[in-house]
mmCIF file of C-alpha atoms in Angstrom:
data_model
loop_
_atom_site.group_PDB
_atom_site.id
_atom_site.type_symbol
_atom_site.label_atom_id
_atom_site.label_comp_id
_atom_site.label_asym_id
_atom_site.label_seq_id
_atom_site.Cartn_x
_atom_site.Cartn_y
_atom_site.Cartn_z
ATOM 1 C CA UNK A 84 58.803 16.370 -62.856
ATOM 2 C CA UNK A 85 58.554 17.857 -66.150
ATOM 3 C CA UNK A 86 61.693 18.321 -68.671
ATOM 4 C CA UNK A 87 61.716 22.873 -69.312
ATOM 5 C CA UNK A 88 63.536 24.515 -72.133
ATOM 6 C CA UNK A 89 63.495 27.392 -74.583
ATOM 7 C CA UNK A 90 62.581 27.000 -78.645
ATOM 8 C CA UNK A 91 64.107 29.797 -80.038
ATOM 9 C CA UNK A 92 63.205 31.324 -83.265
ATOM 10 C CA UNK A 93 66.170 33.227 -83.884
ATOM 11 C CA UNK A 94 65.335 36.340 -85.759
ATOM 12 C CA UNK A 95 67.762 39.376 -86.714
ATOM 13 C CA UNK A 96 66.687 42.598 -87.803
ATOM 14 C CA UNK A 97 68.301 45.713 -88.124
ATOM 15 C CA UNK A 98 66.183 47.584 -86.063
ATOM 16 C CA UNK A 99 67.595 49.626 -83.449
ATOM 17 C CA UNK A 100 65.040 48.618 -81.371
ATOM 18 C CA UNK A 101 66.057 44.630 -82.383
ATOM 19 C CA UNK A 102 69.182 43.461 -79.938
ATOM 20 C CA UNK A 103 70.075 40.430 -82.018
ATOM 21 C CA UNK A 104 70.592 42.861 -85.599
ATOM 22 C CA UNK A 105 72.789 40.489 -87.802
ATOM 23 C CA UNK A 106 73.124 36.544 -88.145
ATOM 24 C CA UNK A 107 76.411 36.961 -86.051
ATOM 25 C CA UNK A 108 74.425 37.966 -83.219
ATOM 26 C CA UNK A 109 71.866 35.734 -83.347
ATOM 27 C CA UNK A 110 74.313 32.232 -83.528
ATOM 28 C CA UNK A 111 76.750 34.144 -81.021
ATOM 29 C CA UNK A 112 73.574 35.129 -78.322
ATOM 30 C CA UNK A 113 72.161 31.420 -79.048
ATOM 31 C CA UNK A 114 75.108 30.148 -77.363
ATOM 32 C CA UNK A 115 75.472 32.641 -74.562
ATOM 33 C CA UNK A 116 71.569 32.047 -73.677
ATOM 34 C CA UNK A 117 72.141 28.013 -73.752
ATOM 35 C CA UNK A 118 74.570 28.337 -71.386
ATOM 36 C CA UNK A 119 72.526 30.846 -68.944
ATOM 37 C CA UNK A 120 69.755 28.665 -69.196
ATOM 38 C CA UNK A 121 71.951 25.869 -68.016
ATOM 39 C CA UNK A 122 73.351 27.692 -65.335
ATOM 40 C CA UNK A 123 69.886 28.810 -64.498
ATOM 41 C CA UNK A 124 68.799 25.036 -64.575
ATOM 42 C CA UNK A 125 66.703 25.061 -67.511
ATOM 43 C CA UNK A 126 66.149 21.034 -69.406
ATOM 44 C CA UNK A 127 66.698 22.361 -73.185
ATOM 45 C CA UNK A 128 67.799 24.906 -75.646
ATOM 46 C CA UNK A 129 66.367 24.440 -78.536
ATOM 47 C CA UNK A 130 66.532 26.052 -81.847
ATOM 48 C CA UNK A 131 64.304 26.637 -85.062
ATOM 49 C CA UNK A 132 65.196 26.080 -88.609
ATOM 50 C CA UNK A 133 64.283 28.433 -91.264
ATOM 51 C CA UNK A 134 65.059 28.991 -95.040
ATOM 52 C CA UNK A 135 65.824 32.190 -97.645
ATOM 53 C CA UNK A 136 65.033 34.151 -94.078
ATOM 54 C CA UNK A 137 66.498 36.260 -91.535
ATOM 55 C CA UNK A 138 66.952 33.134 -88.619
ATOM 56 C CA UNK A 139 68.524 30.357 -88.265
ATOM 57 C CA UNK A 140 68.719 28.172 -90.834
ATOM 58 C CA UNK A 141 72.341 25.596 -90.790
ATOM 59 C CA UNK A 142 71.745 24.117 -87.386
ATOM 60 C CA UNK A 143 74.908 21.579 -87.098
ATOM 61 C CA UNK A 144 77.780 24.162 -86.070
ATOM 62 C CA UNK A 145 75.386 25.963 -83.688
ATOM 63 C CA UNK A 146 74.507 22.702 -82.155
ATOM 64 C CA UNK A 147 78.095 22.013 -82.061
ATOM 65 C CA UNK A 148 78.924 24.722 -80.491
ATOM 66 C CA UNK A 149 76.143 24.268 -77.627
ATOM 67 C CA UNK A 150 77.307 21.244 -76.992
ATOM 68 C CA UNK A 151 80.812 22.378 -76.425
ATOM 69 C CA UNK A 152 80.193 25.617 -73.911
ATOM 70 C CA UNK A 153 77.590 23.370 -71.858
ATOM 71 C CA UNK A 154 78.121 19.769 -69.844
ATOM 72 C CA UNK A 155 73.965 19.252 -69.405
ATOM 73 C CA UNK A 156 71.466 20.627 -71.032
ATOM 74 C CA UNK A 157 69.684 18.963 -73.777
ATOM 75 C CA UNK A 158 70.130 21.088 -77.382
ATOM 76 C CA UNK A 159 68.171 19.967 -79.602
ATOM 77 C CA UNK A 160 65.532 21.654 -82.999
ATOM 78 C CA UNK A 161 62.566 22.297 -83.451
ATOM 79 C CA UNK A 162 62.308 21.855 -86.235
ATOM 80 C CA UNK A 163 64.953 20.587 -89.364
ATOM 81 C CA UNK A 164 62.367 21.065 -92.428
ATOM 82 C CA UNK A 165 63.871 17.853 -94.020
ATOM 83 C CA UNK A 166 62.445 18.267 -97.980
ATOM 84 C CA UNK A 167 66.562 20.398 -97.478
ATOM 85 C CA UNK A 168 68.218 17.788 -96.556
ATOM 86 C CA UNK A 169 70.448 15.407 -97.675
ATOM 87 C CA UNK A 170 69.890 12.549 -95.268
ATOM 88 C CA UNK A 171 73.999 11.182 -95.840
ATOM 89 C CA UNK A 172 75.473 14.244 -95.342
ATOM 90 C CA UNK A 173 72.446 15.151 -92.185
ATOM 91 C CA UNK A 174 73.607 11.685 -90.605
ATOM 92 C CA UNK A 175 77.551 12.630 -90.510
ATOM 93 C CA UNK A 176 76.625 16.165 -88.731
ATOM 94 C CA UNK A 177 74.036 14.966 -86.387
ATOM 95 C CA UNK A 178 76.683 12.304 -85.704
ATOM 96 C CA UNK A 179 79.208 14.599 -84.678
ATOM 97 C CA UNK A 180 76.958 17.269 -83.259
ATOM 98 C CA UNK A 181 75.727 14.548 -80.598
ATOM 99 C CA UNK A 182 79.225 12.790 -79.832
ATOM 100 C CA UNK A 183 80.617 16.701 -79.310
ATOM 101 C CA UNK A 184 77.828 16.963 -77.073
ATOM 102 C CA UNK A 185 78.195 13.412 -75.216
ATOM 103 C CA UNK A 186 74.984 12.467 -76.155
ATOM 104 C CA UNK A 187 72.154 15.097 -75.414
ATOM 105 C CA UNK A 188 71.164 15.867 -79.165
ATOM 106 C CA UNK A 189 67.757 15.998 -79.188
ATOM 107 C CA UNK A 190 66.443 16.358 -82.873
ATOM 108 C CA UNK A 191 63.360 17.420 -83.973
ATOM 109 C CA UNK A 192 62.619 16.650 -88.294
ATOM 110 C CA UNK A 193 59.510 17.240 -89.722
ATOM 111 C CA UNK A 194 58.468 17.890 -93.174
ATOM 112 C CA UNK A 195 58.670 21.943 -92.636
ATOM 113 C CA UNK A 196 56.337 24.828 -92.295
ATOM 114 C CA UNK A 197 55.518 26.800 -95.572
ATOM 115 C CA UNK A 198 58.080 28.544 -96.622
ATOM 116 C CA UNK A 199 59.303 32.000 -97.519
ATOM 117 C CA UNK A 200 59.823 31.046 -101.430
ATOM 118 C CA UNK A 201 58.418 29.080 -103.784
ATOM 119 C CA UNK A 202 58.933 25.642 -103.593
ATOM 120 C CA UNK A 203 62.464 26.625 -102.148
ATOM 121 C CA UNK A 204 64.018 22.485 -101.983
ATOM 122 C CA UNK A 205 64.184 22.636 -105.246
ATOM 123 C CA UNK A 206 67.286 25.841 -104.803
ATOM 124 C CA UNK A 207 68.574 22.988 -102.798
ATOM 125 C CA UNK A 208 68.776 20.070 -105.611
ATOM 126 C CA UNK A 209 65.752 18.036 -104.107
ATOM 127 C CA UNK A 210 62.794 17.661 -106.274
ATOM 128 C CA UNK A 211 59.709 15.004 -105.303
ATOM 129 C CA UNK A 212 59.722 12.052 -107.152
ATOM 130 C CA UNK A 213 57.111 11.600 -110.053
ATOM 131 C CA UNK A 214 53.957 11.243 -108.369
ATOM 132 C CA UNK A 215 54.733 11.494 -105.284
ATOM 133 C CA UNK A 216 54.467 15.627 -103.023
ATOM 134 C CA UNK A 217 57.055 17.470 -101.067
ATOM 135 C CA UNK A 218 55.295 15.833 -97.796
ATOM 136 C CA UNK A 219 56.259 12.671 -99.281
ATOM 137 C CA UNK A 220 59.715 13.769 -99.951
ATOM 138 C CA UNK A 221 59.925 14.432 -96.750
ATOM 139 C CA UNK A 222 58.814 11.605 -95.485
ATOM 140 C CA UNK A 223 61.759 9.272 -97.813
ATOM 141 C CA UNK A 224 64.391 11.914 -96.508
ATOM 142 C CA UNK A 225 63.416 10.651 -93.254
ATOM 143 C CA UNK A 226 62.843 7.048 -94.039
ATOM 144 C CA UNK A 227 66.764 6.747 -95.087
ATOM 145 C CA UNK A 228 67.873 9.513 -92.137
ATOM 146 C CA UNK A 229 66.328 6.869 -89.572
ATOM 147 C CA UNK A 230 68.054 3.543 -91.267
ATOM 148 C CA UNK A 231 71.337 5.538 -91.484
ATOM 149 C CA UNK A 232 71.230 5.904 -87.523
ATOM 150 C CA UNK A 233 71.225 2.661 -86.533
ATOM 151 C CA UNK A 234 74.578 2.572 -87.869
ATOM 152 C CA UNK A 235 74.644 -0.766 -90.201
ATOM 153 C CA UNK A 236 77.184 -1.196 -92.954
ATOM 154 C CA UNK A 237 75.617 -0.593 -96.298
ATOM 155 C CA UNK A 238 78.686 0.341 -98.330
ATOM 156 C CA UNK A 239 80.971 -1.849 -100.411
ATOM 157 C CA UNK A 240 84.388 -1.237 -99.307
ATOM 158 C CA UNK A 241 86.874 -0.081 -101.725
ATOM 159 C CA UNK A 242 89.437 -3.541 -101.924
ATOM 160 C CA UNK A 243 92.369 -0.893 -102.415
ATOM 161 C CA UNK A 244 91.309 1.993 -100.161
ATOM 162 C CA UNK A 245 93.455 4.532 -99.237
ATOM 163 C CA UNK A 246 93.429 3.283 -95.209
ATOM 164 C CA UNK A 247 92.445 -0.058 -93.578
ATOM 165 C CA UNK A 248 88.819 -0.796 -93.537
ATOM 166 C CA UNK A 249 87.205 -2.607 -91.025
ATOM 167 C CA UNK A 250 85.636 -6.253 -92.125
ATOM 168 C CA UNK A 251 82.665 -6.388 -94.243
ATOM 169 C CA UNK A 252 80.367 -3.240 -95.354
ATOM 170 C CA UNK A 253 80.402 0.097 -93.841
ATOM 171 C CA UNK A 254 78.712 2.616 -92.320
ATOM 172 C CA UNK A 255 78.703 6.383 -92.379
ATOM 173 C CA UNK A 256 81.039 7.697 -89.710
ATOM 174 C CA UNK A 257 81.201 9.073 -87.538
ATOM 175 C CA UNK A 258 78.155 7.227 -85.710
ATOM 176 C CA UNK A 259 76.797 8.663 -82.519
ATOM 177 C CA UNK A 260 74.651 5.170 -80.382
ATOM 178 C CA UNK A 261 71.603 6.041 -79.149
ATOM 179 C CA UNK A 262 70.583 9.172 -81.001
ATOM 180 C CA UNK A 263 68.167 7.515 -83.262
ATOM 181 C CA UNK A 264 65.772 7.451 -80.198
ATOM 182 C CA UNK A 265 66.526 10.917 -79.746
ATOM 183 C CA UNK A 266 65.058 12.078 -82.841
ATOM 184 C CA UNK A 267 61.608 13.849 -82.903
ATOM 185 C CA UNK A 268 58.853 14.892 -85.554
ATOM 186 C CA UNK A 269 57.268 17.404 -85.330
ATOM 187 C CA UNK A 270 53.535 16.970 -86.325
ATOM 188 C CA UNK A 271 50.266 18.908 -87.189
ATOM 189 C CA UNK A 272 47.836 16.627 -86.882
ATOM 190 C CA UNK A 273 46.390 13.929 -84.549
ATOM 191 C CA UNK A 274 47.294 11.614 -87.779
ATOM 192 C CA UNK A 275 50.904 12.464 -88.159
ATOM 193 C CA UNK A 276 51.053 11.735 -84.381
ATOM 194 C CA UNK A 277 50.201 8.353 -85.198
ATOM 195 C CA UNK A 278 52.325 8.070 -88.081
ATOM 196 C CA UNK A 279 54.859 9.194 -85.676
ATOM 197 C CA UNK A 280 54.243 6.578 -83.414
ATOM 198 C CA UNK A 281 54.918 4.006 -85.859
ATOM 199 C CA UNK A 282 58.438 5.183 -87.010
ATOM 200 C CA UNK A 283 59.338 5.260 -83.703
ATOM 201 C CA UNK A 284 59.907 8.693 -83.084
ATOM 202 C CA UNK A 285 59.358 11.022 -80.661
ATOM 203 C CA UNK A 286 56.409 13.350 -80.771
ATOM 204 C CA UNK A 287 57.096 17.389 -80.881
ATOM 205 C CA UNK A 288 53.324 18.696 -81.006
ATOM 206 C CA UNK A 289 53.965 23.221 -81.334
ATOM 207 C CA UNK A 290 51.906 26.418 -80.685
ATOM 208 C CA UNK A 291 50.213 25.635 -84.345
ATOM 209 C CA UNK A 292 47.833 22.398 -85.092
ATOM 210 C CA UNK A 293 46.805 22.232 -89.650
ATOM 211 C CA UNK A 294 43.372 20.737 -88.387
ATOM 212 C CA UNK A 295 40.580 22.300 -85.630
ATOM 213 C CA UNK A 296 37.970 20.001 -84.596
ATOM 214 C CA UNK A 297 36.368 23.342 -82.459
ATOM 215 C CA UNK A 298 37.707 21.972 -79.234
ATOM 216 C CA UNK A 299 40.121 24.405 -77.434
ATOM 217 C CA UNK A 300 43.681 24.383 -78.777
ATOM 218 C CA UNK A 301 45.377 22.501 -75.930
ATOM 219 C CA UNK A 302 42.615 20.052 -75.715
ATOM 220 C CA UNK A 303 42.892 19.218 -79.522
ATOM 221 C CA UNK A 304 46.789 18.985 -78.650
ATOM 222 C CA UNK A 305 46.087 16.373 -75.146
ATOM 223 C CA UNK A 306 44.195 14.138 -78.209
ATOM 224 C CA UNK A 307 47.378 14.351 -80.007
ATOM 225 C CA UNK A 308 49.365 13.093 -77.249
ATOM 226 C CA UNK A 309 46.833 10.597 -76.142
ATOM 227 C CA UNK A 310 46.989 8.671 -79.585
ATOM 228 C CA UNK A 311 50.074 8.825 -80.099
ATOM 229 C CA UNK A 312 50.739 7.266 -77.221
ATOM 230 C CA UNK A 313 48.386 4.499 -78.403
ATOM 231 C CA UNK A 314 49.841 4.051 -81.005
ATOM 232 C CA UNK A 315 53.484 3.697 -79.777
ATOM 233 C CA UNK A 316 51.633 1.037 -77.704
ATOM 234 C CA UNK A 317 50.419 -1.027 -80.348
ATOM 235 C CA UNK A 318 53.558 -0.512 -82.158
ATOM 236 C CA UNK A 319 56.184 -2.313 -78.988
ATOM 237 C CA UNK A 320 59.333 -0.262 -80.035
ATOM 238 C CA UNK A 321 61.058 -1.759 -76.823
ATOM 239 C CA UNK A 322 61.600 2.154 -75.515
ATOM 240 C CA UNK A 323 60.115 4.668 -74.213
ATOM 241 C CA UNK A 324 59.173 8.000 -76.100
ATOM 242 C CA UNK A 325 58.995 11.508 -75.035
ATOM 243 C CA UNK A 326 57.071 14.187 -75.914
ATOM 244 C CA UNK A 327 56.523 17.642 -76.118
ATOM 245 C CA UNK A 328 54.552 21.282 -76.307
ATOM 246 C CA UNK A 329 55.375 24.581 -76.822
ATOM 247 C CA UNK A 330 54.118 27.853 -75.352
ATOM 248 C CA UNK A 331 55.161 31.301 -74.983
ATOM 249 C CA UNK A 332 54.634 32.177 -71.371
ATOM 250 C CA UNK A 333 55.209 35.543 -69.669
ATOM 251 C CA UNK A 334 55.435 35.895 -66.540
ATOM 252 C CA UNK A 335 55.325 39.346 -65.523
ATOM 253 C CA UNK A 336 57.467 40.242 -62.125
ATOM 254 C CA UNK A 337 58.605 43.931 -62.894
ATOM 255 C CA UNK A 338 57.415 47.145 -64.596
ATOM 256 C CA UNK A 339 60.025 45.921 -67.801
ATOM 257 C CA UNK A 340 57.483 42.642 -68.241
ATOM 258 C CA UNK A 341 54.952 45.026 -67.683
ATOM 259 C CA UNK A 342 56.247 46.893 -70.776
ATOM 260 C CA UNK A 343 56.864 44.111 -72.750
ATOM 261 C CA UNK A 344 53.626 41.975 -72.337
ATOM 262 C CA UNK A 345 51.420 43.549 -70.012
ATOM 263 C CA UNK A 346 49.056 44.300 -72.853
ATOM 264 C CA UNK A 347 48.870 40.361 -73.923
ATOM 265 C CA UNK A 348 46.838 38.927 -71.411
ATOM 266 C CA UNK A 349 46.731 35.622 -71.858
ATOM 267 C CA UNK A 350 43.850 35.406 -74.589
ATOM 268 C CA UNK A 351 41.657 33.154 -76.544
ATOM 269 C CA UNK A 352 43.259 30.201 -79.581
ATOM 270 C CA UNK A 353 43.314 31.873 -82.935
ATOM 271 C CA UNK A 354 41.565 30.188 -85.719
ATOM 272 C CA UNK A 355 43.268 30.663 -89.319
ATOM 273 C CA UNK A 356 44.196 29.247 -92.832
ATOM 274 C CA UNK A 357 47.731 27.882 -93.573
ATOM 275 C CA UNK A 358 49.115 26.465 -97.257
ATOM 276 C CA UNK A 359 45.007 26.522 -98.243
ATOM 277 C CA UNK A 360 44.154 24.516 -94.610
ATOM 278 C CA UNK A 361 42.252 25.593 -91.498
ATOM 279 C CA UNK A 362 44.762 25.433 -88.525
ATOM 280 C CA UNK A 363 44.143 26.780 -84.350
ATOM 281 C CA UNK A 364 46.914 28.336 -83.330
ATOM 282 C CA UNK A 365 47.542 28.114 -79.185
ATOM 283 C CA UNK A 366 47.399 31.317 -77.086
ATOM 284 C CA UNK A 367 49.872 33.318 -75.024
ATOM 285 C CA UNK A 368 50.054 32.955 -71.390
ATOM 286 C CA UNK A 369 51.150 36.335 -69.749
ATOM 287 C CA UNK A 370 50.243 38.334 -66.402
ATOM 288 C CA UNK A 371 51.521 37.809 -62.332
ATOM 289 C CA UNK A 372 52.951 34.215 -61.797
ATOM 290 C CA UNK A 373 49.517 33.257 -59.457
ATOM 291 C CA UNK A 374 46.972 33.662 -62.276
ATOM 292 C CA UNK A 375 49.150 32.175 -64.911
ATOM 293 C CA UNK A 376 49.702 29.100 -62.076
ATOM 294 C CA UNK A 377 45.744 29.383 -61.764
ATOM 295 C CA UNK A 378 45.611 29.206 -66.235
ATOM 296 C CA UNK A 379 48.551 26.936 -66.713
ATOM 297 C CA UNK A 380 46.851 23.771 -64.484
ATOM 298 C CA UNK A 381 44.263 23.776 -66.641
ATOM 299 C CA UNK A 382 46.417 23.342 -69.512
ATOM 300 C CA UNK A 383 45.734 19.590 -70.735
ATOM 301 C CA UNK A 384 48.103 19.434 -73.580
ATOM 302 C CA UNK A 385 51.355 20.596 -70.999
ATOM 303 C CA UNK A 386 50.115 18.348 -68.300
ATOM 304 C CA UNK A 387 50.234 15.225 -70.996
ATOM 305 C CA UNK A 388 53.371 16.392 -71.850
ATOM 306 C CA UNK A 389 56.991 15.417 -70.416
ATOM 307 C CA UNK A 390 58.454 18.662 -72.448
ATOM 308 C CA UNK A 391 57.208 21.969 -72.534
ATOM 309 C CA UNK A 392 59.620 24.504 -74.734
ATOM 310 C CA UNK A 393 59.384 27.979 -73.912
ATOM 311 C CA UNK A 394 59.609 30.159 -77.057
ATOM 312 C CA UNK A 395 61.241 32.896 -75.595
ATOM 313 C CA UNK A 396 61.277 36.586 -77.507
ATOM 314 C CA UNK A 397 65.169 36.160 -78.692
ATOM 315 C CA UNK A 398 65.121 39.857 -80.226
ATOM 316 C CA UNK A 399 64.924 41.004 -76.522
ATOM 317 C CA UNK A 400 68.379 39.859 -75.618
ATOM 318 C CA UNK A 401 70.032 37.308 -73.720
ATOM 319 C CA UNK A 402 69.458 38.552 -70.843
ATOM 320 C CA UNK A 403 65.597 39.543 -71.025
ATOM 321 C CA UNK A 404 65.303 36.023 -72.548
ATOM 322 C CA UNK A 405 67.132 34.026 -69.176
ATOM 323 C CA UNK A 406 64.956 36.116 -67.303
ATOM 324 C CA UNK A 407 62.249 35.166 -68.641
ATOM 325 C CA UNK A 408 62.733 31.305 -67.889
ATOM 326 C CA UNK A 409 64.689 32.264 -64.444
ATOM 327 C CA UNK A 410 60.844 33.614 -63.337
ATOM 328 C CA UNK A 411 59.105 30.872 -64.763
ATOM 329 C CA UNK A 412 61.041 28.285 -63.285
ATOM 330 C CA UNK A 413 61.066 29.888 -60.307
ATOM 331 C CA UNK A 414 57.755 31.387 -59.544
ATOM 332 C CA UNK A 415 55.585 29.273 -61.431
ATOM 333 C CA UNK A 416 56.370 26.052 -62.106
ATOM 334 C CA UNK A 417 57.127 24.634 -58.133
ATOM 335 C CA UNK A 418 53.375 25.147 -57.659
ATOM 336 C CA UNK A 419 52.810 23.154 -60.735
ATOM 337 C CA UNK A 420 54.203 20.641 -59.776
ATOM 338 C CA UNK A 421 57.153 20.922 -62.452
ATOM 339 C CA UNK A 422 59.807 21.294 -60.413
#
C-alpha cells in the first residue's frame, strides 16, 4: 500500500485557456480539489509555495481552510522556502493549522528553489549572517523552528501579566503535539538527504535533483532514499520516517486526455543547469493505463517511497485534475499494488 496525493503548483494566468485566472480562483479551487480528492480516496493534498510569482505563496490560511473543509486527507506543502520564514510566527501558524485539521498537517520545508527576484528574502527582512550564505540561513531558521515545535518553555514570564501564567518558562501557543514528527525536508541531493535524516525530518524528493551522476533519475532518487534510511537508522530517532517522491503521471482514457497529453509520451529524463549547477529532471509519464503500469513498475524511486505525489495541472480546473487523480487510483494504482 502506498499513500497517493496530489501536488499543486497553484499557477494562475489571465489567459482565456486557464481555469484559474486570478489568485482568488487558485485559492478557492485548491480547497475544492482537496475536497474532491478526499472523496475519491486520495491520501494527500499538497501545495507548492513560491514568492513574487502568480502562484500560491502564503500557505497557512489555505492549509487551515482545507483542514476545516475535509476530515481525513493529509494536507501539506512541497515546499516552504525557509529563507523567507520567521520561525516563531511559523510555529504559531503551523500549530493553528494542524489543530484545525485534527493533526493532519504534513509540512514540507526546504532551502527553496531558484527565485523570481534577486535575493527576495531580503525584502522580507532576512539576510545571511556574516560568514554564512542563504542556505545556511534557511537551515538556521529550520533549527529554531524545529526547537519551537518541541513545545518546551523558553520565554521569561512577566511578573505582572495581563492574564495568569502557568508556572515556569512560557512556550508559543497554540502548540500542536506531534507536529514535530510530521515535518519534511525537500532534499535535492543525496548528501542533503543524509542531513535530513540526522535532523529527524521526513524526506521529500521532487521531480528535480540538483546533481547528476549519469544514472537514470529514478535510480539516483532511489539511492537518495536508501541513504536517507541508512542514516536515519544510525541516528536512532525512535520513530519511523516517511519518504515521498513527486511524479507527473497522466493516464489517457478519453479524447480530452489525448488532446492534452497524447503528445507527451513517456520521454527521457532531462539534464540541465540550475543556479550554476548540473541538475537532473524526472520525465513525464503519459499513456494508456496498461502502458503506464509497465513503466511505473520499473520506477525504483516510486517503489522505495511510501508516498507518491501527483503533480496536477491546476490551470485545467478542478474537474479535470480530479479526473486525473481518479483514473490513476482506479486504473493504474491497483495493478501496481498501491491500492
